[in-house]
Tab-separated table of C-alpha atoms in Angstrom:
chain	number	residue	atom	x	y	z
A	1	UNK	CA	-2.602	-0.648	27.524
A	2	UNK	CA	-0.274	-3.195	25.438
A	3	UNK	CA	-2.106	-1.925	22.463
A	4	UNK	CA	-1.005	2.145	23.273
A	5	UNK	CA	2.431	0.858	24.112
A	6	UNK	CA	2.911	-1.121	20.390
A	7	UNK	CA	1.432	2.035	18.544
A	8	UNK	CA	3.758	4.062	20.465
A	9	UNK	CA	6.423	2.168	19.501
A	10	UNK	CA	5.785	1.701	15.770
A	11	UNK	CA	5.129	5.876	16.012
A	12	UNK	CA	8.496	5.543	17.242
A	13	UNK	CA	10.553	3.438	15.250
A	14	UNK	CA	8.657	5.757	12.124
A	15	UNK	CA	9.539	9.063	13.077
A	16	UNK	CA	13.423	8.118	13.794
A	17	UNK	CA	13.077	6.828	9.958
A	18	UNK	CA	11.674	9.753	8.360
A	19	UNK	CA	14.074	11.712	10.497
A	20	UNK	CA	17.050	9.894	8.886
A	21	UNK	CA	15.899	10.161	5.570
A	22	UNK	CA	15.355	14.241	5.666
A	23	UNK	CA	18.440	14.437	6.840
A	24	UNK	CA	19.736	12.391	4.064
A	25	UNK	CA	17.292	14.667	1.500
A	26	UNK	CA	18.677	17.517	3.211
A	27	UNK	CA	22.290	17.045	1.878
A	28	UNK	CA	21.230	15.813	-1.254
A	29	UNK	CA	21.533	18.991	-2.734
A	30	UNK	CA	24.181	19.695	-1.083
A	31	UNK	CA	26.265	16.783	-2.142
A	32	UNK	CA	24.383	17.212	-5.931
A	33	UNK	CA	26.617	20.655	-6.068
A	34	UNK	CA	29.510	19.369	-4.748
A	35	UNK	CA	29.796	16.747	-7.206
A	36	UNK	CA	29.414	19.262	-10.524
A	37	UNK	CA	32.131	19.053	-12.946
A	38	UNK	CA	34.522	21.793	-13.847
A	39	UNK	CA	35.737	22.666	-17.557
A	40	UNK	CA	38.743	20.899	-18.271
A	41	UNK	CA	42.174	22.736	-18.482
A	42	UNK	CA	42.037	23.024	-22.625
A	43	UNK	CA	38.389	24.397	-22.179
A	44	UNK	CA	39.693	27.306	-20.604
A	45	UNK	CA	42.946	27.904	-21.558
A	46	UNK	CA	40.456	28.269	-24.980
A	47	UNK	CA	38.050	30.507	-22.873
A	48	UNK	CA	41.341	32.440	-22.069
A	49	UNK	CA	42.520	33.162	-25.091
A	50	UNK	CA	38.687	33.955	-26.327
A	51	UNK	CA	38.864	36.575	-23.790
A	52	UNK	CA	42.167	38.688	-24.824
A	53	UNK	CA	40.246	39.053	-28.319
A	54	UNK	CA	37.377	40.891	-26.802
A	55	UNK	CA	37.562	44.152	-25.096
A	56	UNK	CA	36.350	44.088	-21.334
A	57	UNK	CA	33.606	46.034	-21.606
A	58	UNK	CA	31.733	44.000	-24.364
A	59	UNK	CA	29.111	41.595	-23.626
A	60	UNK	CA	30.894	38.402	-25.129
A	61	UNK	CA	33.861	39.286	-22.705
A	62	UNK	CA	31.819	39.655	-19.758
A	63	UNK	CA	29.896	35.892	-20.686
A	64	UNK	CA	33.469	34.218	-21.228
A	65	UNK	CA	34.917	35.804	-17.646
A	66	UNK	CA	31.863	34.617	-16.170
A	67	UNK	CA	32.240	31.015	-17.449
A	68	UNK	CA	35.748	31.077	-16.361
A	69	UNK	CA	35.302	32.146	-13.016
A	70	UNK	CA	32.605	29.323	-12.338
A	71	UNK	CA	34.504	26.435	-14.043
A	72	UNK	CA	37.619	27.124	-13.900
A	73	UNK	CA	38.723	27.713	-10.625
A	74	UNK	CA	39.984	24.641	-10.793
A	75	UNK	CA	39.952	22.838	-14.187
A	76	UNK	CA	40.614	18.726	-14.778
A	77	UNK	CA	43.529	18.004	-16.470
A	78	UNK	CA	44.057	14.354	-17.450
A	79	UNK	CA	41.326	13.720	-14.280
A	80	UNK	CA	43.454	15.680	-11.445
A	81	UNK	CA	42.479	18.951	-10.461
A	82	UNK	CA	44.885	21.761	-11.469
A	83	UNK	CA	44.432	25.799	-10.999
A	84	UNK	CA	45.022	27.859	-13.751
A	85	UNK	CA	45.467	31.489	-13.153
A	86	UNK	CA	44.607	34.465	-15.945
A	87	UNK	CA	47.804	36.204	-16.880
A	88	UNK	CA	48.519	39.712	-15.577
A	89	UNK	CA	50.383	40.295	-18.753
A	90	UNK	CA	49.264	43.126	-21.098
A	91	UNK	CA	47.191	41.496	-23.640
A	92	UNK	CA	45.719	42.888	-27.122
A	93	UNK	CA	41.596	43.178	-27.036
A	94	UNK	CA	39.480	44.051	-29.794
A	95	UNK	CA	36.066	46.134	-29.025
A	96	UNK	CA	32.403	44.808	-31.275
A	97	UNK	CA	32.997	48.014	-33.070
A	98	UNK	CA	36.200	49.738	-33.361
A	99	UNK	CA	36.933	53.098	-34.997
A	100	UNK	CA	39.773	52.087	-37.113
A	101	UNK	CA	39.974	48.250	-38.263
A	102	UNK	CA	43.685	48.198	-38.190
A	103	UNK	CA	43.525	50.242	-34.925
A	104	UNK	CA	44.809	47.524	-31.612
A	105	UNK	CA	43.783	48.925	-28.485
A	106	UNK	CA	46.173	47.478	-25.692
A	107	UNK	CA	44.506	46.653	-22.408
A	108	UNK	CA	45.814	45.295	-19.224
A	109	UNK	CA	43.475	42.402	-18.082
A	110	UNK	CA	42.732	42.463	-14.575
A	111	UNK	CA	43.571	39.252	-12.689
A	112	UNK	CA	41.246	36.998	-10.988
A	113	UNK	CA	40.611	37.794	-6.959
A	114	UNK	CA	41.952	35.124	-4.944
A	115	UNK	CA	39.384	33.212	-3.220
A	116	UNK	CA	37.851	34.346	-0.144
A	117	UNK	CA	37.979	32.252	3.136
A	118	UNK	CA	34.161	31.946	3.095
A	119	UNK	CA	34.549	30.351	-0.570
A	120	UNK	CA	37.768	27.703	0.490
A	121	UNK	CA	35.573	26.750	3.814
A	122	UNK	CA	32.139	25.938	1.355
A	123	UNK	CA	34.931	24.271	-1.076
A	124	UNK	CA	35.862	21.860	1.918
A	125	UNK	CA	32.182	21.698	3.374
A	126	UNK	CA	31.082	19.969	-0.134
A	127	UNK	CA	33.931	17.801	-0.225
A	128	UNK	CA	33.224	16.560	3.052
A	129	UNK	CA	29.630	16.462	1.898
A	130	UNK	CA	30.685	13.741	-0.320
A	131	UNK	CA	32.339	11.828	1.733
A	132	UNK	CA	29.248	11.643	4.212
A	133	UNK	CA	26.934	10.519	1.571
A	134	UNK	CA	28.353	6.509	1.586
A	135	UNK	CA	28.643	6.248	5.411
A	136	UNK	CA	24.683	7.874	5.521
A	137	UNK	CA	22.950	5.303	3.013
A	138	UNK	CA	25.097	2.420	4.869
A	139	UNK	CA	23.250	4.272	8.368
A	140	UNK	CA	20.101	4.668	6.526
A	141	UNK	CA	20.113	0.706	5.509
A	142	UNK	CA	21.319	-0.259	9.115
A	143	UNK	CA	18.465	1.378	10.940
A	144	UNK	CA	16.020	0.020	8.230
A	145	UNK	CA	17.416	-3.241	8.728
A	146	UNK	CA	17.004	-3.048	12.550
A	147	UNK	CA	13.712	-1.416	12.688
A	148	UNK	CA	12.002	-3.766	10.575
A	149	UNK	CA	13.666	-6.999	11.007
A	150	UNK	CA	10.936	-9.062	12.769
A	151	UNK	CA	8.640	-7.604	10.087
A	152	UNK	CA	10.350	-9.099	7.468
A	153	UNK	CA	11.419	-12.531	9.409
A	154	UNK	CA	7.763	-12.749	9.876
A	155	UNK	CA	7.266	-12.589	6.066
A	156	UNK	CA	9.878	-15.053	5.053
A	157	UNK	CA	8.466	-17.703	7.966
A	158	UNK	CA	5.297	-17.054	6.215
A	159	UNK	CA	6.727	-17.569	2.816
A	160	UNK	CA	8.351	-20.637	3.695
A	161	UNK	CA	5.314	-22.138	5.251
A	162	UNK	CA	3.319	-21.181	2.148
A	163	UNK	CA	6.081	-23.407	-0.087
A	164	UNK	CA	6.028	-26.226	1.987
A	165	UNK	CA	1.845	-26.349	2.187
A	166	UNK	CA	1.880	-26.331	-1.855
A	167	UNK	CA	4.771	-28.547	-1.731
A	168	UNK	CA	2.338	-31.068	0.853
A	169	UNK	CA	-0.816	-30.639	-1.012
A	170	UNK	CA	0.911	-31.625	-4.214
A	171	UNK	CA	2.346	-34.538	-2.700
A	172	UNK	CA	-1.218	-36.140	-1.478
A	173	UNK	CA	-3.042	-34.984	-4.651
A	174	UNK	CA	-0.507	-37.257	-6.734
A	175	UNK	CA	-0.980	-39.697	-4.643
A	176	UNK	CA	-4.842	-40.028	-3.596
A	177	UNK	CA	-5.524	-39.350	-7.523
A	178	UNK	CA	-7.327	-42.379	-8.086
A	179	UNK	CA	-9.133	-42.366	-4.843
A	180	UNK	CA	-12.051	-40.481	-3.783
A	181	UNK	CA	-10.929	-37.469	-1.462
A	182	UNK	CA	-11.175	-33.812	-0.523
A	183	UNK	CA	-8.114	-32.010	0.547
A	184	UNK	CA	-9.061	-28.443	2.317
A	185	UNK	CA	-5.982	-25.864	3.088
A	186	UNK	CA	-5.987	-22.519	5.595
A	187	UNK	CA	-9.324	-23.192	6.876
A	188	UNK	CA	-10.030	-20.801	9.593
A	189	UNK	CA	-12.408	-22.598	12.010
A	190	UNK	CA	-13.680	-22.147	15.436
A	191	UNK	CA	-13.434	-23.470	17.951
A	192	UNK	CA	-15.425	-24.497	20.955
A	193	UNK	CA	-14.904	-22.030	23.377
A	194	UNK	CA	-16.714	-18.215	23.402
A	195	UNK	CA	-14.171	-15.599	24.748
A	196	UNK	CA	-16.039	-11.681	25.218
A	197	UNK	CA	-18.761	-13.354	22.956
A	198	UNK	CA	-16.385	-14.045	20.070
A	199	UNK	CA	-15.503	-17.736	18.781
A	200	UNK	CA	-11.831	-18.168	19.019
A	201	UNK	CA	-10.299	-19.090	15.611
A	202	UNK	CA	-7.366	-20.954	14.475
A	203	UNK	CA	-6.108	-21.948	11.005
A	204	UNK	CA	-5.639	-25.566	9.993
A	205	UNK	CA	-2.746	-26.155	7.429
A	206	UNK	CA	-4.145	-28.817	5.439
A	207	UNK	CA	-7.148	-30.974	6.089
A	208	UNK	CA	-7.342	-34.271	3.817
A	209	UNK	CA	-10.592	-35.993	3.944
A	210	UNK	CA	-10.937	-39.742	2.918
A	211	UNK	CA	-13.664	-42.865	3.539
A	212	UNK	CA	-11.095	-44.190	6.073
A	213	UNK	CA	-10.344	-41.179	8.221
A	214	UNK	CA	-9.999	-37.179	8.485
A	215	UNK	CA	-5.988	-36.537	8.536
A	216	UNK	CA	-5.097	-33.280	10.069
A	217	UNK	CA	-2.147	-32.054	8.651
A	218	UNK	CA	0.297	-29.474	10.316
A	219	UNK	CA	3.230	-28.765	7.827
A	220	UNK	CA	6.918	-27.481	8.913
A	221	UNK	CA	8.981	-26.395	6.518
A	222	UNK	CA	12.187	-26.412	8.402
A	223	UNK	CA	15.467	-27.769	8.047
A	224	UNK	CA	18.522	-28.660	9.743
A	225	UNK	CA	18.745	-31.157	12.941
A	226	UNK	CA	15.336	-31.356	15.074
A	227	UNK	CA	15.299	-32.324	18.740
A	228	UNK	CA	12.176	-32.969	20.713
A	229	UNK	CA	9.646	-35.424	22.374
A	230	UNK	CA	5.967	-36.101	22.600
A	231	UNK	CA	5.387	-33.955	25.736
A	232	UNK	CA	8.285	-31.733	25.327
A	233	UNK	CA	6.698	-28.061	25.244
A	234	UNK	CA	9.750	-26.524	23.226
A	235	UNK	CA	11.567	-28.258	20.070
A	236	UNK	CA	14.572	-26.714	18.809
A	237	UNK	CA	15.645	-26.685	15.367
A	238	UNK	CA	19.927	-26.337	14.665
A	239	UNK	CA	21.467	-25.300	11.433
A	240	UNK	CA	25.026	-25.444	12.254
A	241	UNK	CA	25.710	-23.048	15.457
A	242	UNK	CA	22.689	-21.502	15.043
A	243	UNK	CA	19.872	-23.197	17.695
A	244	UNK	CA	16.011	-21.641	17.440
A	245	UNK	CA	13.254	-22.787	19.889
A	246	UNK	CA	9.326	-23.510	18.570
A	247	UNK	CA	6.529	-24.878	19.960
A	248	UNK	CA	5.744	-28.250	20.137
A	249	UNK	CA	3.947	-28.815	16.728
A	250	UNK	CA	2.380	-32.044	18.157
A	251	UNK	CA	0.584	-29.443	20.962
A	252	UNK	CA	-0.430	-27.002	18.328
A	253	UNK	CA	-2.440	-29.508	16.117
A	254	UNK	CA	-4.519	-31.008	18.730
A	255	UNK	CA	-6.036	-27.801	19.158
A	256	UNK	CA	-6.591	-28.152	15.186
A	257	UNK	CA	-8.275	-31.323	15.569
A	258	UNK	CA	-10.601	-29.993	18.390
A	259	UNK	CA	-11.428	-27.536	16.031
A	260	UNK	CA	-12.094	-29.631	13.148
A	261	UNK	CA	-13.636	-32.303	15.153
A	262	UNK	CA	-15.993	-29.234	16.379
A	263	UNK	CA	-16.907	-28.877	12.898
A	264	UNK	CA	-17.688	-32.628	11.991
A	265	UNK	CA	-19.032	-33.286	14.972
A	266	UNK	CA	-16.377	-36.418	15.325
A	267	UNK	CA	-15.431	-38.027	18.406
A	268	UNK	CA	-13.524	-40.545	16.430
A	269	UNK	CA	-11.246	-41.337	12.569
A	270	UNK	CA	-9.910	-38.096	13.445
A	271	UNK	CA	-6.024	-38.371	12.906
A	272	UNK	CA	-3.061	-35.576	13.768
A	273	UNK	CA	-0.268	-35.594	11.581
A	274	UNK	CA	3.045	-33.370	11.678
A	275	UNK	CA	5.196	-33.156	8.418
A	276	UNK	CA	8.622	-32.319	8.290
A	277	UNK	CA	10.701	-31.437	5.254
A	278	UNK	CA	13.079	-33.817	3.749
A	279	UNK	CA	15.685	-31.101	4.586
A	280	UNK	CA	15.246	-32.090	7.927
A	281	UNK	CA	16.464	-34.621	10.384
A	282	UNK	CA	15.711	-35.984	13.614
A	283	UNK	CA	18.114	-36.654	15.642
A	284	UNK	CA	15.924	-38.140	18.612
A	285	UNK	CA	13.395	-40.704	18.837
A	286	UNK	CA	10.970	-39.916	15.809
A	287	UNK	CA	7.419	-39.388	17.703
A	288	UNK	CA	4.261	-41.082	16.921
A	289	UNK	CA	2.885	-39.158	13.335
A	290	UNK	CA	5.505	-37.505	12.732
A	291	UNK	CA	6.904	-38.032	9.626
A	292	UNK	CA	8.904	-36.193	6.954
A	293	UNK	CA	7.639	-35.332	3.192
A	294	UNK	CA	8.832	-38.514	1.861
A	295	UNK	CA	7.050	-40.793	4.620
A	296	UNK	CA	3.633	-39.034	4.378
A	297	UNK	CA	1.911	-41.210	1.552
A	298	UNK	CA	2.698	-44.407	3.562
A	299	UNK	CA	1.892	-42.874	7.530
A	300	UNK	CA	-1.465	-42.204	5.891
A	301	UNK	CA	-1.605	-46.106	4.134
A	302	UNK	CA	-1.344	-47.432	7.608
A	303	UNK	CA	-5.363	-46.237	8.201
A	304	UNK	CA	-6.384	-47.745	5.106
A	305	UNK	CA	-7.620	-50.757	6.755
A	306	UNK	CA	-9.791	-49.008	10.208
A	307	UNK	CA	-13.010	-48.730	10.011
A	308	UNK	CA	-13.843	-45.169	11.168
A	309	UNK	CA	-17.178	-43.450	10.475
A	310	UNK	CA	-16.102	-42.286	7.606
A	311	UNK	CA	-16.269	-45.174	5.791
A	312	UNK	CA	-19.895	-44.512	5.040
A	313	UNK	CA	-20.569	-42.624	1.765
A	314	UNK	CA	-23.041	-40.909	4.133
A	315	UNK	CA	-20.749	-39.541	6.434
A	316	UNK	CA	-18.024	-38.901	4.198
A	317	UNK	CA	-20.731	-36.698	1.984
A	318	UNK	CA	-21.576	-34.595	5.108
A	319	UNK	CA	-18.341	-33.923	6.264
A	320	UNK	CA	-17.300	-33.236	2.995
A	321	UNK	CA	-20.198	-30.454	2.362
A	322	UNK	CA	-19.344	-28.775	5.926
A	323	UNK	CA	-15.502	-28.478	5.039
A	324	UNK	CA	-16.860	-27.100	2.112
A	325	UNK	CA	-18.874	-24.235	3.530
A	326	UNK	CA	-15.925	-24.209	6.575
A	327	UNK	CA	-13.663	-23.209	3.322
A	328	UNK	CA	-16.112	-20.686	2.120
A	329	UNK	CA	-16.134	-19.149	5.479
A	330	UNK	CA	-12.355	-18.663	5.654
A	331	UNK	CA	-12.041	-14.975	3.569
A	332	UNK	CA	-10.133	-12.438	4.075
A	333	UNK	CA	-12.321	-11.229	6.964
A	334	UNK	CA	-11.895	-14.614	8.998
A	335	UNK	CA	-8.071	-14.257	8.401
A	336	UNK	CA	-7.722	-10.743	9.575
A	337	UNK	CA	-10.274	-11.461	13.129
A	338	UNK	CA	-7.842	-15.016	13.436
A	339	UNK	CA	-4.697	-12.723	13.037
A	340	UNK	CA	-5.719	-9.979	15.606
A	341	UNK	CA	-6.791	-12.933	18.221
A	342	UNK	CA	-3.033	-14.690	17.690
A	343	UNK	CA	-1.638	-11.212	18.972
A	344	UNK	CA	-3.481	-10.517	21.803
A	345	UNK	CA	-1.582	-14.636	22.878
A	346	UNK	CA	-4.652	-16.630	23.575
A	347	UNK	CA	-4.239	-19.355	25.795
A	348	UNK	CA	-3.924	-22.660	23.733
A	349	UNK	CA	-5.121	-25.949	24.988
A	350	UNK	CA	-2.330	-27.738	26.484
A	351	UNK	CA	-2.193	-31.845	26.406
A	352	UNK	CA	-2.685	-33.792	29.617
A	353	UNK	CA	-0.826	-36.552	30.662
């Protein structure tokens, strides 16, 4: 049923935006012929004169009255719009062939017909047309805006988290690059619970394996002031006036270390770890491994000396070659079945006091 009500929605939200942008298509034209240009004044005060040489009944004088009644109705002059009228004055026309050379035939040229109230109300129409075009494309942008806003403030929380795992994975490859280690990132991995005969998934930021412990990693690439506590459910980042709630990233990485412990088969030198960026700061008690950017390298240096079962090349070697095929595993396919589980809002694992 939720899944009928979304697609409704999204039908929804898609029809009202190809329904704006007809209408906008719809006027284009409109607006397009509206917007032509008309012949200057000089233009056809040079059309007019054209026009007294030729005798109303020849071609060339029927293409020149033509042009002038199209463009100059009313002709730009110095970029204002003036109306120039054709004089009701007897003029002197010459016909294509004419019996006698020296023979002027004196016409009287009829004057233009005023415009009829059908052509001044299609006149004001396209003006208004105009007019509407701005205040449409600011509509069009509006609606877009609203309609796909959590779209695209999924994509830049996405981005963001993207920029601060490279930034992470960086950071320990610099400085575990003269020690042995494997550092695994995304892995999609299962975990140990069967829900309608499918594994639930989650995704594990950044998984650094080393002979003194497996360091679960769970990157946030936030900024501003941080509040929260160990068993607080909801932290809440502030940038300026601006407060936005999240969940406990302490709570969301111990169910990435049951599911990496799942897949090692550990029950101990299994190690959460949160990282913050430097743009961040905490302005309550800092919690137990939770560190920013800058204090990762030496959280991690405080495990050199336990002995875990890790330690053993043995142990290290295995968990290495089933993070391996763990890494393998986590395609495109295990991403999409991990993405449709996180909207249907599984029930996570809480912590226990």
């Amino acid at each position: 049923m939720k899944g009928c009500v979304k697609n409704i929605r999204h039908n929804a939200k898609f029809c009202m935006l190809l329904a704006v942008m007809i209408s906008v298509v719809g006027l284009y034209p409109f607006s397009l012929k509206a917007l032509e240009k008309q012949d200057s004044e000089a233009i056809c005060i040079l059309i007019q004169s054209e026009m007294q040489d030729w005798h109303p009944t020849t071609p060339r004088y029927q293409e020149l009255k033509a042009r002038f009644d199209e463009r100059c109705q009313q002709p730009v002059a110095n970029g204002v719009k003036s109306t120039v009228k054709q004089p009701a004055t007897p003029t002197t026309a010459r016909q294509d062939k004419p019996q006698n050379p020296n023979q002027l035939t004196v016409v009287t040229a009829k004057p233009t017909p005023a415009a009829s109230t059908i052509s001044r109300i299609s006149s004001v129409l396209e003006s208004l047309s105009i007019l509407l075009v701005i205040p449409i494309f600011i509509l069009v942008s509006a609606i877009v805006s609203l309609l796909f806003r959590p779209t695209l403030r999924q994509y830049r929380a996405e981005r963001l988290g993207q920029q601060g795992e490279k930034r992470v994975a960086k950071l320990l490859k610099q400085g575990f690059k003269d020690e042995d280690f494997r550092l695994y990132r995304n892995l999609i991995l299962p975990m140990d619970e069967i829900t309608e005969g499918t594994s639930a998934l989650t995704e594990v930021d950044l998984v650094l394996l080393t002979h003194f412990g497996v360091f679960v990693i769970e990157v946030k690439n936030y900024s501003g002031w941080i509040f929260g506590g160990e068993k607080q459910a909801l932290w809440t980042q502030k940038i300026f006036t601006k407060q936005t709630r999240f969940k406990n990233p302490l709570h969301q990485n111990y169910k990435h270390c049951l599911a990496v412990a799942h897949c090692l088969g550990l029950v101990e030198g299994l190690h959460s770890v949160v990282v913050f960026s430097d743009e961040a700061s905490f302005k309550t008690p800092l919690p137990k491994n939770v560190v920013n950017e800058s204090g990762l390298l030496s959280l991690i240096a405080q495990y050199k000396g336990q002995i875990s079962e890790t330690s053993h090349n043995l142990a290290f070697t295995r968990a290495a070659e089933r993070l391996d095929i763990a890494q393998q595993q986590s395609d495109s396919d295990a991403k999409s079945l991990h993405l449709m589980q996180f909207k249907h809002r599984r029930v996570e694992p809480t912590i226990t006091s």
